[in-house]
Amino acid sequence: MRKSLLALGVVAAVSAVPAQAEYLFGFGGMYVDYQAWNHGIGNDNDNFNADIEDRNQAVIGIEGGAVFDWGQIYGFYDYEGVDRAGDDRGASTKGTIHYNLTDSGISLYAQVYNTDKDNDGNGGALHEQNRVIGLGYTGLKGDGWGFTPFIGIHQINSGNIRGNNGGMFGYVGYYNTDIAGQNFTFSTWNELEFARNDEYSNLQSTDFNSGVNSESWGLNGSLNAMWNINQNWSTGVLYRYTVNKLARKDYQDLVIYRVQYNF
């Protein structure tokens, strides 16, 4: 009986949150991307000498985010390789949340990123999940701009690599402005992984997973420029950069071309 009452209390509390939370603003959209892995200045083959051009792919995705008085949420889903055969595709999804602990904007932060591929290039499939929990800050914001940093403990599940994977520091930022009578949104995100475990470090930063000159850190991020043609349609370019990440050592990059329909 006591457990039943406790469960009912939890349900009641959760049910009450939407009524008490104030929605401030949000966004959402569907998009079509073309990921050109051979565009940019760092076009090396991956750490296993696979031709990087083989990663070029079309992607259909959906994303959305919302800001409330208690914090903010964001998520996306990408269906990858839609220009390939049905047994050579993949999907990636991510969810993040900042829950404000203080009025100043110090937040409890959590994220989950999951990616799956039907073909890992070596005759098998790929699954990787990254989890982060830590602290963030949501107080850096103004009219048409925002900057939200975080730092946390990083865990991973990828094949035989499981468990603690050091820490992660990152941020998300955006700036919306008018230029020559046209509206543009400039945004960025960045994730710095540090003190990674040896197995993951070797995979990401050495040739053929050799461990020679292995680096325990990696960088993953993007610089984005979107032209908002009207209220519903946007198009632009996303410059993605990595260091010792996505199975490519040193500095590498790719360019993503996007057309987006905004809700």
Short mmCIF file of C-alpha atoms in Angstrom, two decimals:
data_model
loop_
_atom_site.label_atom_id
_atom_site.label_comp_id
_atom_site.label_asym_id
_atom_site.label_seq_id
_atom_site.Cartn_x
_atom_site.Cartn_y
_atom_site.Cartn_z
CA MET A 1 0.00 0.00 0.00
CA ARG A 2 2.78 2.39 0.91
CA LYS A 3 4.54 1.66 -2.40
CA SER A 4 1.26 2.24 -4.25
CA LEU A 5 0.77 5.59 -2.54
CA LEU A 6 4.35 6.55 -3.34
CA ALA A 7 3.87 5.60 -6.99
CA LEU A 8 0.65 7.62 -7.16
CA GLY A 9 2.47 10.56 -5.63
CA VAL A 10 5.21 10.39 -8.24
CA VAL A 11 2.66 10.20 -11.06
CA ALA A 12 0.78 13.17 -9.62
CA ALA A 13 3.97 15.20 -9.32
CA VAL A 14 5.05 14.43 -12.88
CA SER A 15 1.56 15.20 -14.19
CA ALA A 16 1.66 18.58 -12.48
CA VAL A 17 4.91 19.71 -14.13
CA PRO A 18 3.44 20.83 -17.49
CA ALA A 19 0.86 22.98 -15.73
CA GLN A 20 3.50 24.67 -13.58
CA ALA A 21 6.22 25.05 -16.24
CA GLU A 22 6.20 28.16 -18.39
CA TYR A 23 7.10 27.66 -22.05
CA LEU A 24 9.26 30.54 -23.28
CA PHE A 25 10.17 29.70 -26.88
CA GLY A 26 11.22 26.85 -29.12
CA PHE A 27 11.95 25.68 -32.64
CA GLY A 28 11.60 22.63 -34.83
CA GLY A 29 12.20 21.54 -38.37
CA MET A 30 12.75 18.77 -40.90
CA TYR A 31 15.75 18.84 -43.20
CA VAL A 32 17.55 17.14 -46.04
CA ASP A 33 21.34 17.08 -45.82
CA TYR A 34 24.12 16.03 -48.09
CA GLN A 35 27.23 15.16 -46.11
CA ALA A 36 30.33 15.68 -48.26
CA TRP A 37 33.13 14.05 -46.29
CA ASN A 38 35.61 14.81 -49.08
CA HIS A 39 34.93 18.57 -48.96
CA GLY A 40 36.96 20.81 -46.69
CA ILE A 41 40.66 20.97 -45.87
CA GLY A 42 41.09 17.70 -43.96
CA ASN A 43 40.13 14.91 -46.33
CA ASP A 44 42.39 12.09 -45.17
CA ASN A 45 41.19 8.51 -45.30
CA ASP A 46 40.02 7.13 -41.98
CA ASN A 47 42.31 5.38 -39.50
CA PHE A 48 41.77 2.07 -41.30
CA ASN A 49 42.65 3.58 -44.71
CA ALA A 50 39.08 3.46 -46.01
CA ASP A 51 38.39 6.05 -48.71
CA ILE A 52 36.72 8.95 -46.95
CA GLU A 53 34.59 9.66 -50.02
CA ASP A 54 32.75 6.41 -49.29
CA ARG A 55 31.18 8.18 -46.29
CA ASN A 56 29.40 10.74 -48.49
CA GLN A 57 25.68 10.37 -47.95
CA ALA A 58 22.24 11.96 -48.06
CA VAL A 59 20.41 12.34 -44.75
CA ILE A 60 16.81 13.07 -43.78
CA GLY A 61 16.39 14.45 -40.29
CA ILE A 62 14.16 16.15 -37.77
CA GLU A 63 15.15 18.31 -34.80
CA GLY A 64 13.54 20.45 -32.16
CA GLY A 65 14.22 22.32 -28.98
CA ALA A 66 12.34 24.27 -26.33
CA VAL A 67 13.17 26.65 -23.51
CA PHE A 68 11.11 26.72 -20.32
CA ASP A 69 11.42 28.65 -17.10
CA TRP A 70 12.92 25.49 -15.53
CA GLY A 71 15.52 24.82 -18.25
CA GLN A 72 15.74 23.61 -21.84
CA ILE A 73 15.62 20.48 -24.00
CA TYR A 74 16.88 19.58 -27.47
CA GLY A 75 16.84 16.53 -29.70
CA PHE A 76 17.35 15.30 -33.25
CA TYR A 77 16.99 12.15 -35.34
CA ASP A 78 18.94 11.52 -38.57
CA TYR A 79 18.14 8.73 -41.02
CA GLU A 80 21.44 8.35 -42.83
CA GLY A 81 22.44 6.98 -46.22
CA VAL A 82 19.04 7.30 -47.88
CA ASP A 83 20.87 7.40 -51.24
CA ARG A 84 22.32 3.94 -50.56
CA ALA A 85 20.98 0.40 -50.63
CA GLY A 86 18.63 -0.57 -47.83
CA ASP A 87 21.25 -2.72 -46.09
CA ASP A 88 23.84 0.09 -46.02
CA ARG A 89 22.15 2.80 -44.02
CA GLY A 90 22.19 4.10 -40.48
CA ALA A 91 20.59 6.36 -37.91
CA SER A 92 21.77 8.78 -35.25
CA THR A 93 19.78 10.40 -32.48
CA LYS A 94 20.60 12.76 -29.63
CA GLY A 95 18.75 14.16 -26.65
CA THR A 96 19.93 16.82 -24.20
CA ILE A 97 18.43 18.52 -21.16
CA HIS A 98 19.41 21.37 -18.85
CA TYR A 99 17.45 21.48 -15.59
CA ASN A 100 18.10 24.74 -13.76
CA LEU A 101 19.28 24.27 -10.17
CA THR A 102 19.49 28.00 -9.39
CA ASP A 103 17.88 31.19 -10.63
CA SER A 104 21.27 32.27 -12.00
CA GLY A 105 21.21 29.42 -14.55
CA ILE A 106 23.46 26.73 -13.08
CA SER A 107 21.91 23.53 -14.38
CA LEU A 108 21.97 19.77 -14.11
CA TYR A 109 22.95 18.60 -17.60
CA ALA A 110 22.48 15.24 -19.31
CA GLN A 111 22.80 13.97 -22.86
CA VAL A 112 22.53 10.70 -24.75
CA TYR A 113 23.86 10.24 -28.28
CA ASN A 114 23.26 7.01 -30.18
CA THR A 115 24.44 5.98 -33.64
CA ASP A 116 23.89 2.74 -35.57
CA LYS A 117 25.11 1.68 -39.00
CA ASP A 118 24.19 -1.42 -40.99
CA ASN A 119 27.71 -1.59 -42.44
CA ASP A 120 30.81 -0.63 -40.47
CA GLY A 121 33.07 -1.13 -43.49
CA ASN A 122 34.55 -4.30 -42.02
CA GLY A 123 31.74 -6.76 -42.65
CA GLY A 124 29.79 -5.99 -39.50
CA ALA A 125 27.40 -3.46 -38.04
CA LEU A 126 28.19 -0.49 -35.81
CA HIS A 127 26.55 0.62 -32.59
CA GLU A 128 27.82 3.36 -30.31
CA GLN A 129 26.15 5.16 -27.43
CA ASN A 130 27.64 8.10 -25.53
CA ARG A 131 26.20 9.32 -22.23
CA VAL A 132 27.11 12.47 -20.32
CA ILE A 133 25.88 13.78 -16.99
CA GLY A 134 27.20 16.88 -15.27
CA LEU A 135 26.60 20.60 -14.83
CA GLY A 136 25.77 23.36 -17.27
CA TYR A 137 24.94 27.05 -17.36
CA THR A 138 21.92 28.56 -19.11
CA GLY A 139 22.31 32.18 -17.98
CA LEU A 140 24.29 33.49 -20.98
CA LYS A 141 21.58 34.79 -23.31
CA GLY A 142 20.05 37.89 -24.79
CA ASP A 143 17.90 39.18 -27.63
CA GLY A 144 18.59 36.83 -30.54
CA TRP A 145 21.56 35.03 -29.01
CA GLY A 146 22.48 32.38 -26.48
CA PHE A 147 25.51 30.43 -25.28
CA THR A 148 25.15 27.32 -23.11
CA PRO A 149 28.24 25.48 -21.81
CA PHE A 150 28.42 22.19 -19.92
CA ILE A 151 30.94 19.79 -18.39
CA GLY A 152 30.33 16.24 -17.28
CA ILE A 153 31.31 12.62 -16.84
CA HIS A 154 31.38 10.63 -20.09
CA GLN A 155 30.41 6.98 -20.52
CA ILE A 156 30.41 4.90 -23.69
CA ASN A 157 29.05 1.63 -25.07
CA SER A 158 30.64 0.69 -28.40
CA GLY A 159 31.39 -2.95 -29.16
CA ASN A 160 33.92 -4.14 -26.59
CA ILE A 161 34.52 -0.59 -25.34
CA ARG A 162 32.20 0.02 -22.42
CA GLY A 163 32.00 2.11 -19.28
CA ASN A 164 33.84 5.23 -18.20
CA ASN A 165 35.41 7.33 -20.95
CA GLY A 166 36.76 10.33 -19.09
CA GLY A 167 34.94 13.63 -19.28
CA MET A 168 33.40 16.02 -21.76
CA PHE A 169 33.31 19.81 -21.97
CA GLY A 170 31.07 21.40 -24.55
CA TYR A 171 28.83 24.23 -25.54
CA VAL A 172 26.05 25.30 -27.87
CA GLY A 173 25.67 28.85 -29.17
CA TYR A 174 23.57 30.78 -31.67
CA TYR A 175 23.14 34.31 -33.02
CA ASN A 176 20.23 35.48 -35.14
CA THR A 177 20.56 38.69 -37.17
CA ASP A 178 19.49 40.54 -40.32
CA ILE A 179 21.99 41.26 -43.09
CA ALA A 180 20.99 43.30 -46.15
CA GLY A 181 17.33 42.76 -45.37
CA GLN A 182 17.70 38.99 -45.04
CA ASN A 183 17.54 36.94 -41.84
CA PHE A 184 20.41 34.61 -40.91
CA THR A 185 21.11 32.27 -38.02
CA PHE A 186 24.70 31.48 -37.10
CA SER A 187 25.20 28.65 -34.65
CA THR A 188 27.87 26.39 -33.26
CA TRP A 189 28.34 23.36 -31.05
CA ASN A 190 31.49 21.80 -29.70
CA GLU A 191 32.40 18.74 -27.62
CA LEU A 192 35.87 18.22 -26.17
CA GLU A 193 36.46 14.70 -24.85
CA PHE A 194 39.33 14.31 -22.39
CA ALA A 195 40.95 11.54 -20.32
CA ARG A 196 39.38 8.92 -22.59
CA ASN A 197 40.03 5.26 -21.90
CA ASP A 198 42.92 3.61 -23.75
CA GLU A 199 40.81 1.42 -26.05
CA TYR A 200 38.74 4.31 -27.34
CA SER A 201 41.76 6.61 -27.59
CA ASN A 202 43.62 4.07 -29.73
CA LEU A 203 40.62 3.57 -32.01
CA GLN A 204 40.16 7.28 -32.62
CA SER A 205 43.74 8.57 -32.78
CA THR A 206 46.00 5.84 -34.21
CA ASP A 207 46.36 3.97 -37.49
CA PHE A 208 44.72 0.54 -37.47
CA ASN A 209 44.09 0.78 -33.71
CA SER A 210 47.83 0.33 -33.12
CA GLY A 211 48.13 2.54 -30.03
CA VAL A 212 51.22 4.27 -31.44
CA ASN A 213 51.26 7.95 -30.40
CA SER A 214 47.75 7.59 -29.02
CA GLU A 215 45.96 10.73 -27.85
CA SER A 216 43.57 10.66 -24.89
CA TRP A 217 41.51 13.61 -26.13
CA GLY A 218 39.27 14.34 -29.09
CA LEU A 219 37.25 17.20 -30.51
CA ASN A 220 33.93 17.19 -32.36
CA GLY A 221 31.99 20.25 -33.44
CA SER A 222 30.32 22.38 -36.07
CA LEU A 223 30.06 25.96 -37.36
CA ASN A 224 26.72 26.60 -39.08
CA ALA A 225 25.32 29.39 -41.25
CA MET A 226 21.64 29.28 -42.25
CA TRP A 227 19.78 31.73 -44.48
CA ASN A 228 16.15 31.95 -43.36
CA ILE A 229 14.46 32.55 -46.70
CA ASN A 230 11.07 33.00 -45.05
CA GLN A 231 9.25 31.78 -41.96
CA ASN A 232 9.16 28.18 -43.18
CA TRP A 233 12.23 27.62 -45.35
CA SER A 234 15.95 27.82 -44.62
CA THR A 235 19.10 26.71 -46.39
CA GLY A 236 22.75 26.80 -45.50
CA VAL A 237 26.07 25.15 -44.87
CA LEU A 238 27.39 23.32 -41.80
CA TYR A 239 31.17 23.03 -41.42
CA ARG A 240 31.90 19.96 -39.27
CA TYR A 241 35.34 19.52 -37.75
CA THR A 242 36.96 16.75 -35.72
CA VAL A 243 40.26 15.95 -34.04
CA ASN A 244 40.88 12.30 -33.09
CA LYS A 245 37.20 11.51 -33.55
CA LEU A 246 34.95 9.57 -35.94
CA ALA A 247 37.86 7.16 -36.54
CA ARG A 248 40.02 9.92 -38.03
CA LYS A 249 43.15 11.09 -36.25
CA ASP A 250 44.40 14.69 -36.26
CA TYR A 251 42.34 17.57 -37.68
CA GLN A 252 39.71 16.50 -40.21
CA ASP A 253 36.47 17.99 -41.51
CA LEU A 254 33.46 17.65 -43.76
CA VAL A 255 30.86 20.00 -45.23
CA ILE A 256 27.11 19.50 -44.91
CA TYR A 257 24.69 21.20 -47.32
CA ARG A 258 21.20 21.62 -45.89
CA VAL A 259 17.66 22.54 -46.94
CA GLN A 260 15.23 22.81 -44.02
CA TYR A 261 11.50 23.24 -43.48
CA ASN A 262 10.75 25.01 -40.19
CA PHE A 263 7.63 24.22 -38.20
#
